[in-house]
Each structure stands twice: as C-alpha cells, then as structure tokens.
mmCIF file of C-alpha atoms in Angstrom:
data_model
loop_
_atom_site.group_PDB
_atom_site.id
_atom_site.type_symbol
_atom_site.label_atom_id
_atom_site.label_comp_id
_atom_site.label_asym_id
_atom_site.label_seq_id
_atom_site.Cartn_x
_atom_site.Cartn_y
_atom_site.Cartn_z
ATOM 1 C CA UNK A 1 32.501 -15.764 53.150
ATOM 2 C CA UNK A 2 35.738 -15.532 54.677
ATOM 3 C CA UNK A 3 36.640 -18.926 56.125
ATOM 4 C CA UNK A 4 39.377 -21.265 55.260
ATOM 5 C CA UNK A 5 41.857 -19.164 53.527
ATOM 6 C CA UNK A 6 45.536 -19.877 54.160
ATOM 7 C CA UNK A 7 46.637 -16.696 56.164
ATOM 8 C CA UNK A 8 49.814 -15.571 54.316
ATOM 9 C CA UNK A 9 48.881 -12.006 54.560
ATOM 10 C CA UNK A 10 47.514 -12.872 58.433
ATOM 11 C CA UNK A 11 50.195 -11.093 60.181
ATOM 12 C CA UNK A 12 49.185 -8.049 58.087
ATOM 13 C CA UNK A 13 47.212 -5.934 60.204
ATOM 14 C CA UNK A 14 43.432 -4.976 59.221
ATOM 15 C CA UNK A 15 43.728 -1.415 59.028
ATOM 16 C CA UNK A 16 47.048 -1.542 56.909
ATOM 17 C CA UNK A 17 45.349 -4.131 54.540
ATOM 18 C CA UNK A 18 42.254 -1.554 54.214
ATOM 19 C CA UNK A 19 44.589 1.345 53.648
ATOM 20 C CA UNK A 20 46.474 -0.694 50.537
ATOM 21 C CA UNK A 21 43.255 -1.586 49.032
ATOM 22 C CA UNK A 22 42.321 2.070 49.125
ATOM 23 C CA UNK A 23 45.827 2.864 47.927
ATOM 24 C CA UNK A 24 45.554 0.026 45.135
ATOM 25 C CA UNK A 25 41.839 1.050 43.780
ATOM 26 C CA UNK A 26 43.035 4.972 43.548
ATOM 27 C CA UNK A 27 45.929 3.862 41.573
ATOM 28 C CA UNK A 28 43.810 1.550 39.384
ATOM 29 C CA UNK A 29 41.309 4.574 38.284
ATOM 30 C CA UNK A 30 44.243 7.139 37.858
ATOM 31 C CA UNK A 31 47.064 5.212 36.047
ATOM 32 C CA UNK A 32 45.365 2.049 34.204
ATOM 33 C CA UNK A 33 44.260 3.881 31.104
ATOM 34 C CA UNK A 34 46.031 2.005 28.553
ATOM 35 C CA UNK A 35 45.536 -2.012 27.437
ATOM 36 C CA UNK A 36 49.587 -2.537 28.898
ATOM 37 C CA UNK A 37 48.910 -0.578 31.943
ATOM 38 C CA UNK A 38 45.563 -2.745 32.207
ATOM 39 C CA UNK A 39 47.754 -5.740 31.610
ATOM 40 C CA UNK A 40 50.523 -4.795 34.545
ATOM 41 C CA UNK A 41 47.991 -4.241 36.965
ATOM 42 C CA UNK A 42 45.884 -7.677 36.336
ATOM 43 C CA UNK A 43 49.358 -9.469 36.760
ATOM 44 C CA UNK A 44 50.002 -7.560 39.900
ATOM 45 C CA UNK A 45 46.520 -8.431 41.375
ATOM 46 C CA UNK A 46 46.731 -12.111 40.076
ATOM 47 C CA UNK A 47 49.844 -12.002 41.867
ATOM 48 C CA UNK A 48 48.305 -10.709 45.152
ATOM 49 C CA UNK A 49 46.010 -13.516 45.204
ATOM 50 C CA UNK A 50 48.505 -16.018 44.795
ATOM 51 C CA UNK A 51 50.575 -14.902 47.372
ATOM 52 C CA UNK A 52 47.299 -14.600 49.581
ATOM 53 C CA UNK A 53 47.022 -18.182 48.920
ATOM 54 C CA UNK A 54 43.021 -17.549 47.272
ATOM 55 C CA UNK A 55 42.112 -20.987 45.921
ATOM 56 C CA UNK A 56 41.145 -20.535 41.970
ATOM 57 C CA UNK A 57 37.563 -21.652 42.669
ATOM 58 C CA UNK A 58 37.218 -19.510 45.485
ATOM 59 C CA UNK A 59 38.151 -16.649 43.326
ATOM 60 C CA UNK A 60 35.885 -17.500 40.605
ATOM 61 C CA UNK A 61 32.965 -18.130 43.019
ATOM 62 C CA UNK A 62 33.674 -14.366 44.381
ATOM 63 C CA UNK A 63 34.203 -12.377 41.149
ATOM 64 C CA UNK A 64 31.974 -14.710 38.466
ATOM 65 C CA UNK A 65 28.878 -11.940 38.687
ATOM 66 C CA UNK A 66 31.258 -9.002 37.969
ATOM 67 C CA UNK A 67 33.275 -10.791 35.499
ATOM 68 C CA UNK A 68 29.995 -11.793 33.860
ATOM 69 C CA UNK A 69 28.433 -8.353 34.002
ATOM 70 C CA UNK A 70 31.854 -7.241 32.510
ATOM 71 C CA UNK A 71 31.979 -9.563 29.454
ATOM 72 C CA UNK A 72 28.382 -7.886 28.700
ATOM 73 C CA UNK A 73 29.164 -4.242 28.927
ATOM 74 C CA UNK A 74 32.852 -4.257 27.293
ATOM 75 C CA UNK A 75 30.427 -6.412 24.378
ATOM 76 C CA UNK A 76 28.116 -3.634 24.323
ATOM 77 C CA UNK A 77 30.517 -0.960 24.725
ATOM 78 C CA UNK A 78 32.266 -2.517 21.828
ATOM 79 C CA UNK A 79 29.736 -1.758 19.323
ATOM 80 C CA UNK A 80 29.983 2.289 19.694
ATOM 81 C CA UNK A 81 33.365 2.261 21.440
ATOM 82 C CA UNK A 82 36.988 1.470 20.279
ATOM 83 C CA UNK A 83 37.691 -2.372 21.188
ATOM 84 C CA UNK A 84 40.695 -1.092 23.022
ATOM 85 C CA UNK A 85 38.353 1.603 25.152
ATOM 86 C CA UNK A 86 35.976 -1.206 25.578
ATOM 87 C CA UNK A 87 37.912 -4.003 26.831
ATOM 88 C CA UNK A 88 39.512 -1.495 29.121
ATOM 89 C CA UNK A 89 36.141 -0.695 30.687
ATOM 90 C CA UNK A 90 35.454 -4.376 31.467
ATOM 91 C CA UNK A 91 39.039 -5.276 32.793
ATOM 92 C CA UNK A 92 39.105 -2.060 35.273
ATOM 93 C CA UNK A 93 35.836 -2.980 36.317
ATOM 94 C CA UNK A 94 36.723 -6.759 37.325
ATOM 95 C CA UNK A 95 40.051 -5.613 38.665
ATOM 96 C CA UNK A 96 37.990 -2.817 41.176
ATOM 97 C CA UNK A 97 36.012 -5.478 42.700
ATOM 98 C CA UNK A 98 39.136 -8.489 42.694
ATOM 99 C CA UNK A 99 40.876 -5.884 44.706
ATOM 100 C CA UNK A 100 38.480 -5.130 47.272
ATOM 101 C CA UNK A 101 37.351 -8.757 47.430
ATOM 102 C CA UNK A 102 40.895 -10.010 48.316
ATOM 103 C CA UNK A 103 40.623 -7.995 51.667
ATOM 104 C CA UNK A 104 36.962 -9.789 52.334
ATOM 105 C CA UNK A 105 38.673 -13.287 51.037
ATOM 106 C CA UNK A 106 41.689 -13.018 53.742
ATOM 107 C CA UNK A 107 39.843 -11.323 56.751
ATOM 108 C CA UNK A 108 37.626 -12.700 58.948
ATOM 109 C CA UNK A 109 34.234 -10.932 59.739
ATOM 110 C CA UNK A 110 35.087 -10.571 63.382
ATOM 111 C CA UNK A 111 38.361 -8.962 62.618
ATOM 112 C CA UNK A 112 36.590 -6.338 60.124
ATOM 113 C CA UNK A 113 34.072 -5.820 63.185
ATOM 114 C CA UNK A 114 37.158 -4.991 65.132
ATOM 115 C CA UNK A 115 38.235 -2.857 62.916
ATOM 116 C CA UNK A 116 35.548 -1.452 62.280
ATOM 117 C CA UNK A 117 34.716 -0.558 65.768
ATOM 118 C CA UNK A 118 38.348 1.029 66.048
ATOM 119 C CA UNK A 119 37.778 3.076 63.218
ATOM 120 C CA UNK A 120 34.639 4.839 64.533
ATOM 121 C CA UNK A 121 36.164 5.776 67.744
ATOM 122 C CA UNK A 122 37.633 9.228 66.161
ATOM 123 C CA UNK A 123 33.903 9.970 65.470
ATOM 124 C CA UNK A 124 33.075 9.896 69.175
ATOM 125 C CA UNK A 125 32.996 13.838 69.342
ATOM 126 C CA UNK A 126 30.588 14.328 66.517
ATOM 127 C CA UNK A 127 27.739 11.907 68.671
ATOM 128 C CA UNK A 128 28.984 8.157 67.183
ATOM 129 C CA UNK A 129 29.076 5.555 69.750
ATOM 130 C CA UNK A 130 31.035 3.099 68.686
ATOM 131 C CA UNK A 131 29.981 0.162 71.392
ATOM 132 C CA UNK A 132 26.374 0.904 70.468
ATOM 133 C CA UNK A 133 27.212 0.698 66.712
ATOM 134 C CA UNK A 134 28.885 -2.511 67.657
ATOM 135 C CA UNK A 135 26.014 -3.835 69.666
ATOM 136 C CA UNK A 136 23.073 -3.160 66.716
ATOM 137 C CA UNK A 137 25.827 -5.064 64.383
ATOM 138 C CA UNK A 138 25.636 -8.017 66.491
ATOM 139 C CA UNK A 139 22.254 -7.740 67.493
ATOM 140 C CA UNK A 140 20.986 -7.626 63.547
ATOM 141 C CA UNK A 141 23.444 -10.596 62.439
ATOM 142 C CA UNK A 142 21.336 -12.748 65.369
ATOM 143 C CA UNK A 143 18.216 -11.051 64.092
ATOM 144 C CA UNK A 144 18.390 -12.138 60.388
ATOM 145 C CA UNK A 145 17.779 -16.038 60.934
ATOM 146 C CA UNK A 146 14.754 -14.506 63.291
ATOM 147 C CA UNK A 147 12.935 -12.439 60.608
ATOM 148 C CA UNK A 148 13.681 -15.348 57.883
ATOM 149 C CA UNK A 149 11.817 -17.636 59.851
ATOM 150 C CA UNK A 150 8.886 -15.226 60.262
ATOM 151 C CA UNK A 151 8.918 -15.095 56.736
ATOM 152 C CA UNK A 152 9.072 -18.742 56.303
ATOM 153 C CA UNK A 153 6.147 -19.120 58.601
ATOM 154 C CA UNK A 154 4.358 -16.644 56.451
ATOM 155 C CA UNK A 155 4.529 -18.581 53.652
ATOM 156 C CA UNK A 156 3.906 -21.598 55.051
ATOM 157 C CA UNK A 157 0.646 -20.493 56.713
ATOM 158 C CA UNK A 158 -1.114 -19.495 53.391
ATOM 159 C CA UNK A 159 0.266 -22.717 51.841
ATOM 160 C CA UNK A 160 -1.755 -24.620 54.582
ATOM 161 C CA UNK A 161 -4.879 -22.430 53.475
ATOM 162 C CA UNK A 162 -4.037 -23.531 49.829
ATOM 163 C CA UNK A 163 -3.391 -19.908 48.633
ATOM 164 C CA UNK A 164 -0.092 -19.126 47.610
ATOM 165 C CA UNK A 165 0.844 -15.777 49.921
ATOM 166 C CA UNK A 166 0.934 -12.652 47.501
ATOM 167 C CA UNK A 167 3.853 -10.269 47.736
ATOM 168 C CA UNK A 168 1.805 -7.546 49.388
ATOM 169 C CA UNK A 169 -0.165 -9.580 52.173
ATOM 170 C CA UNK A 170 3.722 -11.285 52.356
ATOM 171 C CA UNK A 171 5.529 -8.050 53.264
ATOM 172 C CA UNK A 172 2.732 -6.659 55.381
ATOM 173 C CA UNK A 173 2.713 -9.655 57.682
ATOM 174 C CA UNK A 174 6.572 -9.549 57.909
ATOM 175 C CA UNK A 175 6.692 -5.586 58.427
ATOM 176 C CA UNK A 176 4.163 -6.082 61.209
ATOM 177 C CA UNK A 177 5.810 -9.427 62.575
ATOM 178 C CA UNK A 178 9.301 -7.190 62.587
ATOM 179 C CA UNK A 179 8.004 -4.460 64.457
ATOM 180 C CA UNK A 180 6.162 -6.865 67.050
ATOM 181 C CA UNK A 181 9.534 -8.392 67.661
ATOM 182 C CA UNK A 182 11.750 -5.309 67.813
ATOM 183 C CA UNK A 183 9.216 -4.238 70.723
ATOM 184 C CA UNK A 184 10.461 -7.125 72.569
ATOM 185 C CA UNK A 185 14.147 -6.834 71.683
ATOM 186 C CA UNK A 186 13.495 -3.045 72.718
ATOM 187 C CA UNK A 187 12.229 -4.016 76.107
ATOM 188 C CA UNK A 188 15.246 -6.526 76.483
ATOM 189 C CA UNK A 189 17.614 -4.264 75.798
ATOM 190 C CA UNK A 190 16.134 -1.961 78.299
ATOM 191 C CA UNK A 191 16.405 -4.418 80.999
ATOM 192 C CA UNK A 192 20.087 -4.715 80.051
ATOM 193 C CA UNK A 193 20.522 -1.141 80.778
ATOM 194 C CA UNK A 194 20.892 0.033 77.356
ATOM 195 C CA UNK A 195 19.150 3.108 77.919
ATOM 196 C CA UNK A 196 21.455 4.056 81.144
ATOM 197 C CA UNK B 1 14.240 11.779 67.356
ATOM 198 C CA UNK B 2 11.352 12.498 64.529
ATOM 199 C CA UNK B 3 8.872 14.706 66.196
ATOM 200 C CA UNK B 4 6.322 13.341 63.507
ATOM 201 C CA UNK B 5 4.499 10.014 63.735
ATOM 202 C CA UNK B 6 5.658 7.117 61.924
ATOM 203 C CA UNK B 7 3.798 3.869 61.347
ATOM 204 C CA UNK B 8 6.461 2.066 63.743
ATOM 205 C CA UNK B 9 5.775 4.769 66.501
ATOM 206 C CA UNK B 10 2.440 3.001 66.828
ATOM 207 C CA UNK B 11 3.609 0.496 68.403
ATOM 208 C CA UNK B 12 6.363 2.321 70.169
ATOM 209 C CA UNK B 13 5.580 5.443 70.728
ATOM 210 C CA UNK B 14 4.723 4.898 74.414
ATOM 211 C CA UNK B 15 8.526 4.223 74.919
ATOM 212 C CA UNK B 16 10.972 6.674 73.028
ATOM 213 C CA UNK B 17 14.335 5.802 73.749
ATOM 214 C CA UNK B 18 17.691 4.449 72.960
ATOM 215 C CA UNK B 19 16.794 1.164 73.455
ATOM 216 C CA UNK B 20 13.593 1.547 70.920
ATOM 217 C CA UNK B 21 15.863 2.918 68.318
ATOM 218 C CA UNK B 22 18.484 0.459 68.478
ATOM 219 C CA UNK B 23 15.816 -2.564 68.586
ATOM 220 C CA UNK B 24 13.856 -0.990 65.629
ATOM 221 C CA UNK B 25 16.662 -0.248 63.613
ATOM 222 C CA UNK B 26 18.636 -3.825 63.674
ATOM 223 C CA UNK B 27 15.274 -5.649 63.355
ATOM 224 C CA UNK B 28 14.310 -3.369 60.060
ATOM 225 C CA UNK B 29 17.830 -4.066 58.753
ATOM 226 C CA UNK B 30 17.689 -7.673 59.281
ATOM 227 C CA UNK B 31 14.339 -7.353 57.460
ATOM 228 C CA UNK B 32 15.908 -5.327 54.169
ATOM 229 C CA UNK B 33 18.146 -8.407 54.026
ATOM 230 C CA UNK B 34 15.504 -11.250 54.336
ATOM 231 C CA UNK B 35 13.594 -9.157 51.702
ATOM 232 C CA UNK B 36 16.867 -9.308 49.285
ATOM 233 C CA UNK B 37 17.053 -13.475 50.025
ATOM 234 C CA UNK B 38 13.042 -14.381 49.623
ATOM 235 C CA UNK B 39 11.102 -14.685 47.748
ATOM 236 C CA UNK B 40 12.845 -13.977 44.253
ATOM 237 C CA UNK B 41 10.796 -13.014 41.400
ATOM 238 C CA UNK B 42 12.096 -14.765 38.411
ATOM 239 C CA UNK B 43 11.967 -12.372 35.268
ATOM 240 C CA UNK B 44 14.600 -14.356 33.198
ATOM 241 C CA UNK B 45 17.521 -12.036 34.032
ATOM 242 C CA UNK B 46 20.562 -13.089 35.379
ATOM 243 C CA UNK B 47 19.725 -10.656 38.025
ATOM 244 C CA UNK B 48 17.081 -11.794 40.237
ATOM 245 C CA UNK B 49 14.846 -9.328 41.077
ATOM 246 C CA UNK B 50 13.992 -9.238 44.580
ATOM 247 C CA UNK B 51 12.030 -6.882 47.217
ATOM 248 C CA UNK B 52 14.851 -5.304 48.674
ATOM 249 C CA UNK B 53 14.948 -2.282 47.457
ATOM 250 C CA UNK B 54 11.125 -2.123 48.327
ATOM 251 C CA UNK B 55 12.762 -3.029 51.375
ATOM 252 C CA UNK B 56 15.004 0.326 51.642
ATOM 253 C CA UNK B 57 11.414 2.380 51.538
ATOM 254 C CA UNK B 58 9.627 0.727 53.713
ATOM 255 C CA UNK B 59 12.554 1.693 56.030
ATOM 256 C CA UNK B 60 11.933 5.465 55.383
ATOM 257 C CA UNK B 61 8.172 5.173 55.235
ATOM 258 C CA UNK B 62 7.739 2.762 58.178
ATOM 259 C CA UNK B 63 10.904 4.237 60.546
ATOM 260 C CA UNK B 64 10.992 8.026 59.385
ATOM 261 C CA UNK B 65 13.909 9.826 58.039
ATOM 262 C CA UNK B 66 16.920 9.225 60.743
ATOM 263 C CA UNK B 67 16.031 5.302 61.970
ATOM 264 C CA UNK B 68 15.299 4.169 58.535
ATOM 265 C CA UNK B 69 18.985 5.620 56.883
ATOM 266 C CA UNK B 70 20.266 4.260 59.675
ATOM 267 C CA UNK B 71 18.792 0.488 59.503
ATOM 268 C CA UNK B 72 20.153 0.931 55.451
ATOM 269 C CA UNK B 73 23.784 1.777 57.066
ATOM 270 C CA UNK B 74 23.680 -0.800 59.603
ATOM 271 C CA UNK B 75 22.834 -3.373 56.540
ATOM 272 C CA UNK B 76 25.389 -1.822 54.360
ATOM 273 C CA UNK B 77 27.879 -1.936 57.577
ATOM 274 C CA UNK B 78 27.169 -5.724 57.654
ATOM 275 C CA UNK B 79 27.795 -6.374 53.724
ATOM 276 C CA UNK B 80 31.024 -4.667 54.239
ATOM 277 C CA UNK B 81 32.309 -7.114 56.940
ATOM 278 C CA UNK B 82 31.633 -9.873 54.597
ATOM 279 C CA UNK B 83 28.032 -11.541 54.707
ATOM 280 C CA UNK B 84 25.963 -11.957 51.852
ATOM 281 C CA UNK B 85 23.084 -9.887 53.107
ATOM 282 C CA UNK B 86 22.706 -8.285 49.352
ATOM 283 C CA UNK B 87 19.943 -9.796 46.833
ATOM 284 C CA UNK B 88 21.681 -12.597 45.454
ATOM 285 C CA UNK B 89 23.752 -13.267 48.303
ATOM 286 C CA UNK B 90 26.142 -10.891 47.240
ATOM 287 C CA UNK B 91 28.144 -9.523 49.778
ATOM 288 C CA UNK B 92 32.130 -8.193 50.981
ATOM 289 C CA UNK B 93 33.988 -5.419 49.859
ATOM 290 C CA UNK B 94 33.698 -6.067 46.528
ATOM 291 C CA UNK B 95 30.662 -4.810 46.372
ATOM 292 C CA UNK B 96 31.261 -1.425 47.335
ATOM 293 C CA UNK B 97 34.021 -1.478 44.167
ATOM 294 C CA UNK B 98 31.369 -2.530 41.639
ATOM 295 C CA UNK B 99 29.823 -0.822 39.297
ATOM 296 C CA UNK B 100 26.396 -0.661 41.195
ATOM 297 C CA UNK B 101 28.073 0.859 44.249
ATOM 298 C CA UNK B 102 26.525 4.199 43.771
ATOM 299 C CA UNK B 103 23.366 2.407 44.072
ATOM 300 C CA UNK B 104 24.081 1.251 47.426
ATOM 301 C CA UNK B 105 25.081 4.688 48.978
ATOM 302 C CA UNK B 106 22.120 5.795 46.988
ATOM 303 C CA UNK B 107 19.953 3.249 49.335
ATOM 304 C CA UNK B 108 20.927 5.149 52.597
ATOM 305 C CA UNK B 109 20.094 8.722 50.966
ATOM 306 C CA UNK B 110 17.218 7.149 49.350
ATOM 307 C CA UNK B 111 15.670 5.713 52.773
ATOM 308 C CA UNK B 112 16.579 9.232 54.378
ATOM 309 C CA UNK B 113 14.663 11.123 51.595
ATOM 310 C CA UNK B 114 11.749 8.664 51.555
ATOM 311 C CA UNK B 115 11.089 9.126 55.393
ATOM 312 C CA UNK B 116 11.788 12.693 55.314
ATOM 313 C CA UNK B 117 8.845 13.275 52.258
ATOM 314 C CA UNK B 118 6.787 11.015 54.173
ATOM 315 C CA UNK B 119 6.990 12.865 57.487
ATOM 316 C CA UNK B 120 6.393 16.101 55.949
ATOM 317 C CA UNK B 121 3.541 14.814 54.104
ATOM 318 C CA UNK B 122 1.779 13.007 56.871
ATOM 319 C CA UNK B 123 -1.711 14.220 57.517
ATOM 320 C CA UNK B 124 -1.675 16.991 54.642
ATOM 321 C CA UNK B 125 -2.722 13.987 51.832
ATOM 322 C CA UNK B 126 -4.121 10.657 51.848
ATOM 323 C CA UNK B 127 -1.521 8.103 53.289
ATOM 324 C CA UNK B 128 -1.402 6.171 50.429
ATOM 325 C CA UNK B 129 -0.590 9.271 48.426
ATOM 326 C CA UNK B 130 1.997 10.464 50.827
ATOM 327 C CA UNK B 131 3.785 7.141 50.940
ATOM 328 C CA UNK B 132 3.857 6.795 47.198
ATOM 329 C CA UNK B 133 5.311 10.095 46.666
ATOM 330 C CA UNK B 134 7.806 9.383 49.283
ATOM 331 C CA UNK B 135 8.756 6.208 47.958
ATOM 332 C CA UNK B 136 9.433 7.520 44.336
ATOM 333 C CA UNK B 137 11.100 10.924 45.343
ATOM 334 C CA UNK B 138 13.220 9.036 47.986
ATOM 335 C CA UNK B 139 13.274 5.344 46.651
ATOM 336 C CA UNK B 140 13.600 6.008 42.767
ATOM 337 C CA UNK B 141 14.986 9.651 42.668
ATOM 338 C CA UNK B 142 17.612 9.950 45.704
ATOM 339 C CA UNK B 143 18.693 6.144 44.947
ATOM 340 C CA UNK B 144 19.175 7.074 40.958
ATOM 341 C CA UNK B 145 21.034 10.537 41.713
ATOM 342 C CA UNK B 146 23.828 8.753 43.135
ATOM 343 C CA UNK B 147 23.461 5.102 41.145
ATOM 344 C CA UNK B 148 23.420 6.255 38.120
ATOM 345 C CA UNK B 149 26.363 8.673 37.620
ATOM 346 C CA UNK B 150 28.569 5.980 39.336
ATOM 347 C CA UNK B 151 27.152 3.247 36.844
ATOM 348 C CA UNK B 152 27.763 6.185 34.053
ATOM 349 C CA UNK B 153 31.711 6.187 35.101
ATOM 350 C CA UNK B 154 32.497 2.509 35.738
ATOM 351 C CA UNK B 155 30.624 1.194 32.680
ATOM 352 C CA UNK B 156 30.869 4.169 30.227
ATOM 353 C CA UNK B 157 27.332 3.136 29.400
ATOM 354 C CA UNK B 158 24.563 5.960 28.330
ATOM 355 C CA UNK B 159 22.774 7.271 31.591
ATOM 356 C CA UNK B 160 19.217 6.588 29.801
ATOM 357 C CA UNK B 161 20.372 2.766 29.669
ATOM 358 C CA UNK B 162 19.773 2.671 33.439
ATOM 359 C CA UNK B 163 16.425 3.630 33.173
ATOM 360 C CA UNK B 164 15.614 -0.291 32.213
ATOM 361 C CA UNK B 165 15.165 -0.434 36.054
ATOM 362 C CA UNK B 166 12.905 2.541 36.177
ATOM 363 C CA UNK B 167 9.399 0.196 35.551
ATOM 364 C CA UNK B 168 10.438 -2.138 37.840
ATOM 365 C CA UNK B 169 10.961 0.503 40.540
ATOM 366 C CA UNK B 170 7.808 2.098 40.027
ATOM 367 C CA UNK B 171 6.199 -1.038 40.748
ATOM 368 C CA UNK B 172 8.467 -1.353 43.977
ATOM 369 C CA UNK B 173 7.419 2.075 45.357
ATOM 370 C CA UNK B 174 3.589 1.161 44.661
ATOM 371 C CA UNK B 175 4.155 -1.684 46.872
ATOM 372 C CA UNK B 176 5.749 -0.188 49.492
ATOM 373 C CA UNK B 177 3.145 2.431 49.345
ATOM 374 C CA UNK B 178 0.176 -0.040 49.686
ATOM 375 C CA UNK B 179 2.383 -2.422 52.346
ATOM 376 C CA UNK B 180 3.022 0.952 54.537
ATOM 377 C CA UNK B 181 -0.833 1.537 54.497
ATOM 378 C CA UNK B 182 -1.353 -1.978 55.356
ATOM 379 C CA UNK B 183 1.031 -2.007 58.152
ATOM 380 C CA UNK B 184 -0.354 1.051 59.580
ATOM 381 C CA UNK B 185 -4.245 -0.397 59.516
ATOM 382 C CA UNK B 186 -2.593 -3.435 60.985
ATOM 383 C CA UNK B 187 -1.040 -1.554 64.144
ATOM 384 C CA UNK B 188 -3.349 -0.344 66.561
ATOM 385 C CA UNK B 189 -3.483 3.175 67.454
ATOM 386 C CA UNK B 190 -2.023 4.058 70.895
#
C-alpha cells in the first residue's frame, strides 16, 4: 500500500502528519460550503499530492472507488437537490478520503504502527498496555496468511471430493480451524512468558 | 473476562489467561480479514458481497462481547496503518474518512452487542434462536445505529435508501447463527 513513494514529506514526523490530516478534515467539513470553496480545497489537496510526490497512477488506484461512488451519489442527488449542492456533496466526499489517503500513501505501515504504539502510551493508566497491543497487531499480521491457507485447504478438500464447499460448511470449518490455531498460538505465547 | 461460556471457551476454558485472549483476538481478527477476501459472492454490483460482516457477528457469538469487539478493533487498527484487509481489498486511513466509515465504527459496537446479547440469552432459549437474535440486534441494529447516520451526513441520502443492504445482512445474520451452532457442535465439551 505504501511502498515506493518519494518522501518529500519524509522529514515530517508521523504525529505531525496525522495532526495536519485531522485539521484539514475539520476545515473541509466546516469551510467548504460552496463550489468556489470546493475549487480552492481541490487545488490545495492536489498541490499536497504533487508536493508529496504521489504518482497519478497511484492516486487513481487509491481514489477510484470513492470517485466512482461520488459520481453515483452526486448523480442521484442532482435529481432531488440543486445541482450545485449535489456536486458539492460529491467533491467533499472525494476530498475527505483524499486527505486521509495521502497520509497512508506517504507513510510506511511500520512508521504508523510505531506512532500508534506511542499514541497509546497516555492510555496506560486506564489499562491499555501499548506493548501488548503491538504484539497483538504483529501477531495478527502474521496470522492472516495462515488463516487464508486454511480457507484454501478447505476449498481444495471440497473440490477433491467433487463437491463445491457451501458457505456454511466453509465458514464452520474456518472458525474451528481458527480456534484450534489460536490454542496453539496461546500455548506459544504462554511459553514466551506473556502471562507473567 | 466474560463470566458466561462462549463457544471459544470450549477449546480454551481450561486455560483462560492473557495469552489465550491475545491469541483468540488476533486469530479472529485475521479470520474476519480472510472472510473479506475469499470467497466473494458476485451479485452484479460494483461492491463485492463478502462474508466480512458475518465475521463481525461471529466474533461476538464465538468470542463473547469483550474479546469479539477487541478482535474487530485489532482488524481496524491494521486497516488504519495501511493494510488492505477490508472486503474488496480496501485499507488505509482513507476508508475512515469515507461515507461508509460509520459502519466500520459500528462493527466494533456490533461485535460487542452481538456478544453481550448472546451471553445473556445463553441457556435460556435454544442456541440457534439466541445466536440469531444476537446477530440481528448487534450485527445489524448496532452497526446501522452508527453506520446510517454517518452515511446520511456524508451523502445527503435518504436514510431509507441505506436499507437496501438489509435483506443481505439478514441472510448474513442467519448464516452467522447457523455457523455458530455448527462450531458449537464441532467443538468438544470440556
């Protein structure tokens, strides 16, 4: 998702990027209430993409789903609302996603994970353990391919018997295999002293 | 720690601990992600219908309220840091600024309410009825409670328009209940 972007904003700490993103989102909702304002906002967001060095193809891949959705929504709303209002809804929708997606496009998953762990620090007094959260997230990333493998195996086993595996059989099998895997993972964590 | 018995406690009841919880939460988060990737059911819409919402309901039914909600939260955290784990391969911070962001937040509440209702009904009515009630109240009611207002706010759409997903979600709630009963049968009592 994040690889290969030239980091013009690389020097900006992740926390600052996230704060700027939040400010931009709030300003978008509060201030962009007319088409001229929307044009200015679109110019600013486009400029941010250029400065960040996001390639057009990359921007398109990231934003095409919301663009398509916005066109459909604006088209439908234009039937019942003034056209200007319908356009504004579509543009604000795309800009909101574009602002947040810019952080993802310019920041590595590792940096965001580190920022998340640091950000959870102040929650320690209410019982949040940042290290344990980080461990759980890292563990989950390694587990997705494992569970994906269980799913493939279930479907192949069905095909070998000449039957297509129905959604219910598939899901029951997948949940049971997941719970059994969790038991092994739990034992491994215990052996590494997570309970201590 | 839930005091009532969830299906997950059948394999893990003997050793409830932090390790068990971390393992269950993270493995189930991975399961919800996998249910969003394969196998998509094509229905001729630009949005692939996957079993991811069913995964959210199952998290509550199988793990209980607290662990179920935490597993959804773990999945969303990984999505937020950029992994494409939502149905259709969506991911990144953009999805939390999109018109369906409310449904994502609703997933956390939905898994919790599903688990909470299911734990309360356990042993009082037949499992299938209990699981179905829990999945409808939590996996649909609680999810819509946050999802629809946000969608309406961002799109200006008629709240009733968002009910086009209701039939599909009712099917998924029924599937989740049947699957949870199947899991319960498949796991040995300890």
